[in-house]
Amino acid sequence: MIYFIGAGPGAADLITVRGQKLLEKADVVIWAGSLVNEELLENCRECAEIYNSAKMTLEEVLEVMKKAEKDGKTTVRLHTGDPSLYGAIREQMDQLEKLGIKYESVPGVSSFCGAAASLNLEYTLPNVSQSVIITRLAGRTDVPEKESLRSLAQHNATLVLFLSSGMCEKVQAELLDAGISPQTPAALVYKATWADEKKVLCTVGSLADSAKANGISKTALIIVGDVVSHTNYERSKLYDPTFTTEFRESSK
Ligand code: SAH
């Protein structure tokens, strides 16, 4: 059995209880060494075989899984954040299916949630934004034309950009080209929830300079939108005394 487990954004205690328990029992662990906190491996079985996928190809990862399965072992494939976002899990799963190997997923806390916690941010403020667009700038991996930052920015929804902090000048230029005001609040969160986390509040107009000044060019998220400055939002209906909900009568 193979378990795809989300390790969380960084801090070792942000893995789920389910993920932790499976990790403690695993015979084989293949972990994404470039972004997963090594502390998580401290509670693995002494005899567990540990592989760092940062140095492996898909074929090599599958070979380890195949051998473990043949030996009747349990494998944990530990991915950063939540595996469903930029996790390259589907290509592993499709191969496992071809090989008739069973697998299961355990979610994790994505870095975009870790970054929100670090900033005490609510992505969906009433009357400001009710949508979060998770995207990236095209790099070596293309982004479909219809999902270009320029077009997504037109929605004025909260934007969270993964895998793009090394291209802040381009992000800034594309947002300004899309007609976004340079005064629009933005934030850079480097290594959210890690001990060496950095968070920088800025604006779209100062994004590139802020990244440069703080030496941020990788392992960071770019968050754009008025929710970052959290002004001029409406209070929620859910907790409004004049509103009746399924669980509470209004006071008027
Ligand atoms: N599945 C992961 C994302 C993997 S893609 C998740 O759910 O978070 C790798 C990118 O995620 C990095 O380039 C960076 O943009 C972002 N990232 C991962 N961990 C991060 C962290 N702790 N703080 C900020 N950004 C992070």
PDB file of N, CA, C and O and ligand atoms in Angstrom, residues 9-10 35 80-83 85-87 109-112 161-164 189-194 219-221, ligand 1:
ATOM      1  N   PRO A   9       2.974  22.819   5.498  1.00  0.00           N
ATOM      2  CA  PRO A   9       3.791  23.861   4.882  1.00  0.00           C
ATOM      3  C   PRO A   9       5.224  23.960   5.391  1.00  0.00           C
ATOM      4  O   PRO A   9       6.076  24.546   4.730  1.00  0.00           O
ATOM      5  N   GLY A  10       5.507  23.429   6.571  1.00  0.00           N
ATOM      6  CA  GLY A  10       6.868  23.559   7.086  1.00  0.00           C
ATOM      7  C   GLY A  10       6.979  23.090   8.523  1.00  0.00           C
ATOM      8  O   GLY A  10       7.575  22.041   8.776  1.00  0.00           O
ATOM      9  N   LEU A  35      11.506  20.559   0.141  1.00  0.00           N
ATOM     10  CA  LEU A  35      10.562  21.443   0.831  1.00  0.00           C
ATOM     11  C   LEU A  35       9.944  20.872   2.098  1.00  0.00           C
ATOM     12  O   LEU A  35       9.313  21.599   2.853  1.00  0.00           O
ATOM     13  N   THR A  80       5.085  18.023   0.014  1.00  0.00           N
ATOM     14  CA  THR A  80       4.973  19.278   0.743  1.00  0.00           C
ATOM     15  C   THR A  80       3.550  19.866   0.685  1.00  0.00           C
ATOM     16  O   THR A  80       2.843  19.671  -0.298  1.00  0.00           O
ATOM     17  N   GLY A  81       3.160  20.558   1.730  1.00  0.00           N
ATOM     18  CA  GLY A  81       1.851  21.207   1.781  1.00  0.00           C
ATOM     19  C   GLY A  81       0.750  20.186   1.628  1.00  0.00           C
ATOM     20  O   GLY A  81       0.720  19.157   2.301  1.00  0.00           O
ATOM     21  N   ASP A  82      -0.169  20.460   0.698  1.00  0.00           N
ATOM     22  CA  ASP A  82      -1.174  19.468   0.314  1.00  0.00           C
ATOM     23  C   ASP A  82      -0.762  18.896  -1.044  1.00  0.00           C
ATOM     24  O   ASP A  82      -0.437  19.659  -1.971  1.00  0.00           O
ATOM     25  N   PRO A  83      -0.786  17.581  -1.170  1.00  0.00           N
ATOM     26  CA  PRO A  83      -0.286  16.968  -2.416  1.00  0.00           C
ATOM     27  C   PRO A  83      -1.079  17.349  -3.660  1.00  0.00           C
ATOM     28  O   PRO A  83      -0.573  17.217  -4.771  1.00  0.00           O
ATOM     29  N   LEU A  85      -1.854  20.178  -4.835  1.00  0.00           N
ATOM     30  CA  LEU A  85      -1.436  21.410  -5.505  1.00  0.00           C
ATOM     31  C   LEU A  85       0.015  21.301  -5.956  1.00  0.00           C
ATOM     32  O   LEU A  85       0.919  21.203  -5.115  1.00  0.00           O
ATOM     33  N   TYR A  86       0.229  21.328  -7.249  1.00  0.00           N
ATOM     34  CA  TYR A  86       1.570  21.267  -7.842  1.00  0.00           C
ATOM     35  C   TYR A  86       2.387  20.122  -7.237  1.00  0.00           C
ATOM     36  O   TYR A  86       3.578  20.266  -6.971  1.00  0.00           O
ATOM     37  N   GLY A  87       1.720  19.002  -7.001  1.00  0.00           N
ATOM     38  CA  GLY A  87       2.371  17.899  -6.303  1.00  0.00           C
ATOM     39  C   GLY A  87       2.890  16.794  -7.206  1.00  0.00           C
ATOM     40  O   GLY A  87       3.584  15.899  -6.727  1.00  0.00           O
ATOM     41  N   VAL A 109      -1.882  20.497   5.116  1.00  0.00           N
ATOM     42  CA  VAL A 109      -2.119  21.949   5.168  1.00  0.00           C
ATOM     43  C   VAL A 109      -1.269  22.576   4.078  1.00  0.00           C
ATOM     44  O   VAL A 109      -0.039  22.491   4.119  1.00  0.00           O
ATOM     45  N   SER A 110      -1.913  23.165   3.095  1.00  0.00           N
ATOM     46  CA  SER A 110      -1.153  23.780   2.001  1.00  0.00           C
ATOM     47  C   SER A 110      -0.426  25.031   2.501  1.00  0.00           C
ATOM     48  O   SER A 110      -0.867  25.682   3.460  1.00  0.00           O
ATOM     49  N   SER A 111       0.640  25.386   1.786  1.00  0.00           N
ATOM     50  CA  SER A 111       1.380  26.594   2.181  1.00  0.00           C
ATOM     51  C   SER A 111       0.512  27.843   2.048  1.00  0.00           C
ATOM     52  O   SER A 111       0.742  28.824   2.746  1.00  0.00           O
ATOM     53  N   PHE A 112      -0.511  27.811   1.190  1.00  0.00           N
ATOM     54  CA  PHE A 112      -1.331  29.021   1.085  1.00  0.00           C
ATOM     55  C   PHE A 112      -2.178  29.214   2.345  1.00  0.00           C
ATOM     56  O   PHE A 112      -2.526  30.330   2.713  1.00  0.00           O
ATOM     57  N   LEU A 161      -0.128  33.274  -5.710  1.00  0.00           N
ATOM     58  CA  LEU A 161       0.790  32.750  -6.728  1.00  0.00           C
ATOM     59  C   LEU A 161       1.844  31.842  -6.118  1.00  0.00           C
ATOM     60  O   LEU A 161       2.632  32.279  -5.266  1.00  0.00           O
ATOM     61  N   PHE A 162       1.825  30.602  -6.550  1.00  0.00           N
ATOM     62  CA  PHE A 162       2.854  29.630  -6.206  1.00  0.00           C
ATOM     63  C   PHE A 162       3.978  29.734  -7.246  1.00  0.00           C
ATOM     64  O   PHE A 162       3.760  30.230  -8.358  1.00  0.00           O
ATOM     65  N   LEU A 163       5.131  29.200  -6.906  1.00  0.00           N
ATOM     66  CA  LEU A 163       6.212  28.959  -7.870  1.00  0.00           C
ATOM     67  C   LEU A 163       6.586  30.168  -8.721  1.00  0.00           C
ATOM     68  O   LEU A 163       7.017  30.011  -9.861  1.00  0.00           O
ATOM     69  N   SER A 164       6.380  31.360  -8.195  1.00  0.00           N
ATOM     70  CA  SER A 164       6.578  32.562  -9.016  1.00  0.00           C
ATOM     71  C   SER A 164       7.442  33.623  -8.355  1.00  0.00           C
ATOM     72  O   SER A 164       7.679  34.670  -8.955  1.00  0.00           O
ATOM     73  N   VAL A 189       5.253  35.861   1.318  1.00  0.00           N
ATOM     74  CA  VAL A 189       5.522  35.046   2.513  1.00  0.00           C
ATOM     75  C   VAL A 189       6.525  33.964   2.124  1.00  0.00           C
ATOM     76  O   VAL A 189       6.242  33.093   1.303  1.00  0.00           O
ATOM     77  N   TYR A 190       7.707  34.064   2.721  1.00  0.00           N
ATOM     78  CA  TYR A 190       8.794  33.116   2.459  1.00  0.00           C
ATOM     79  C   TYR A 190       8.801  32.074   3.573  1.00  0.00           C
ATOM     80  O   TYR A 190       8.744  32.418   4.759  1.00  0.00           O
ATOM     81  N   LYS A 191       8.828  30.828   3.211  1.00  0.00           N
ATOM     82  CA  LYS A 191       8.879  29.708   4.161  1.00  0.00           C
ATOM     83  C   LYS A 191       7.868  29.851   5.304  1.00  0.00           C
ATOM     84  O   LYS A 191       8.226  29.798   6.498  1.00  0.00           O
ATOM     85  N   ALA A 192       6.630  30.039   4.939  1.00  0.00           N
ATOM     86  CA  ALA A 192       5.540  30.169   5.921  1.00  0.00           C
ATOM     87  C   ALA A 192       5.588  29.019   6.920  1.00  0.00           C
ATOM     88  O   ALA A 192       5.735  27.853   6.514  1.00  0.00           O
ATOM     89  N   THR A 193       5.504  29.344   8.168  1.00  0.00           N
ATOM     90  CA  THR A 193       5.467  28.428   9.330  1.00  0.00           C
ATOM     91  C   THR A 193       6.814  27.770   9.664  1.00  0.00           C
ATOM     92  O   THR A 193       6.907  27.008  10.617  1.00  0.00           O
ATOM     93  N   TRP A 194       7.872  28.042   8.876  1.00  0.00           N
ATOM     94  CA  TRP A 194       9.209  27.559   9.233  1.00  0.00           C
ATOM     95  C   TRP A 194       9.823  28.540  10.235  1.00  0.00           C
ATOM     96  O   TRP A 194       9.382  29.692  10.338  1.00  0.00           O
ATOM     97  N   THR A 219      10.706  29.495  -2.617  1.00  0.00           N
ATOM     98  CA  THR A 219       9.948  29.006  -1.441  1.00  0.00           C
ATOM     99  C   THR A 219       9.081  30.107  -0.841  1.00  0.00           C
ATOM    100  O   THR A 219       9.043  30.299   0.377  1.00  0.00           O
ATOM    101  N   ALA A 220       8.412  30.849  -1.704  1.00  0.00           N
ATOM    102  CA  ALA A 220       7.565  31.933  -1.210  1.00  0.00           C
ATOM    103  C   ALA A 220       6.272  31.998  -2.010  1.00  0.00           C
ATOM    104  O   ALA A 220       6.201  31.511  -3.143  1.00  0.00           O
ATOM    105  N   LEU A 221       5.288  32.586  -1.392  1.00  0.00           N
ATOM    106  CA  LEU A 221       4.013  32.828  -2.058  1.00  0.00           C
ATOM    107  C   LEU A 221       3.832  34.320  -2.229  1.00  0.00           C
ATOM    108  O   LEU A 221       4.274  35.107  -1.385  1.00  0.00           O
TER     109      LEU A 221
HETATM  110  N1  SAH B   1       1.809  21.255  -2.553  1.00  0.00           N
HETATM  111  C1  SAH B   1       2.464  22.452  -2.056  1.00  0.00           C
HETATM  112  C2  SAH B   1       2.993  23.325  -3.171  1.00  0.00           C
HETATM  113  C3  SAH B   1       4.162  22.713  -3.919  1.00  0.00           C
HETATM  114  S1  SAH B   1       4.787  23.742  -5.180  1.00  0.00           S
HETATM  115  C4  SAH B   1       1.481  23.199  -1.139  1.00  0.00           C
HETATM  116  O1  SAH B   1       0.321  22.816  -1.020  1.00  0.00           O
HETATM  117  O2  SAH B   1       1.920  24.176  -0.522  1.00  0.00           O
HETATM  118  C5  SAH B   1       6.126  24.526  -4.397  1.00  0.00           C
HETATM  119  C6  SAH B   1       5.816  25.993  -4.171  1.00  0.00           C
HETATM  120  O3  SAH B   1       4.931  26.115  -3.070  1.00  0.00           O
HETATM  121  C7  SAH B   1       7.002  26.876  -3.789  1.00  0.00           C
HETATM  122  O4  SAH B   1       7.681  27.335  -4.934  1.00  0.00           O
HETATM  123  C8  SAH B   1       6.327  28.023  -3.087  1.00  0.00           C
HETATM  124  O5  SAH B   1       5.721  28.895  -4.015  1.00  0.00           O
HETATM  125  C9  SAH B   1       5.210  27.308  -2.361  1.00  0.00           C
HETATM  126  N2  SAH B   1       5.568  26.929  -0.978  1.00  0.00           N
HETATM  127  C10 SAH B   1       5.742  25.697  -0.476  1.00  0.00           C
HETATM  128  N3  SAH B   1       5.976  25.747   0.850  1.00  0.00           N
HETATM  129  C11 SAH B   1       5.947  27.064   1.184  1.00  0.00           C
HETATM  130  C12 SAH B   1       6.061  27.776   2.409  1.00  0.00           C
HETATM  131  N4  SAH B   1       6.258  27.158   3.565  1.00  0.00           N
HETATM  132  N5  SAH B   1       5.929  29.125   2.378  1.00  0.00           N
HETATM  133  C13 SAH B   1       5.696  29.775   1.230  1.00  0.00           C
HETATM  134  N6  SAH B   1       5.562  29.159   0.047  1.00  0.00           N
HETATM  135  C14 SAH B   1       5.674  27.824   0.019  1.00  0.00           C
END
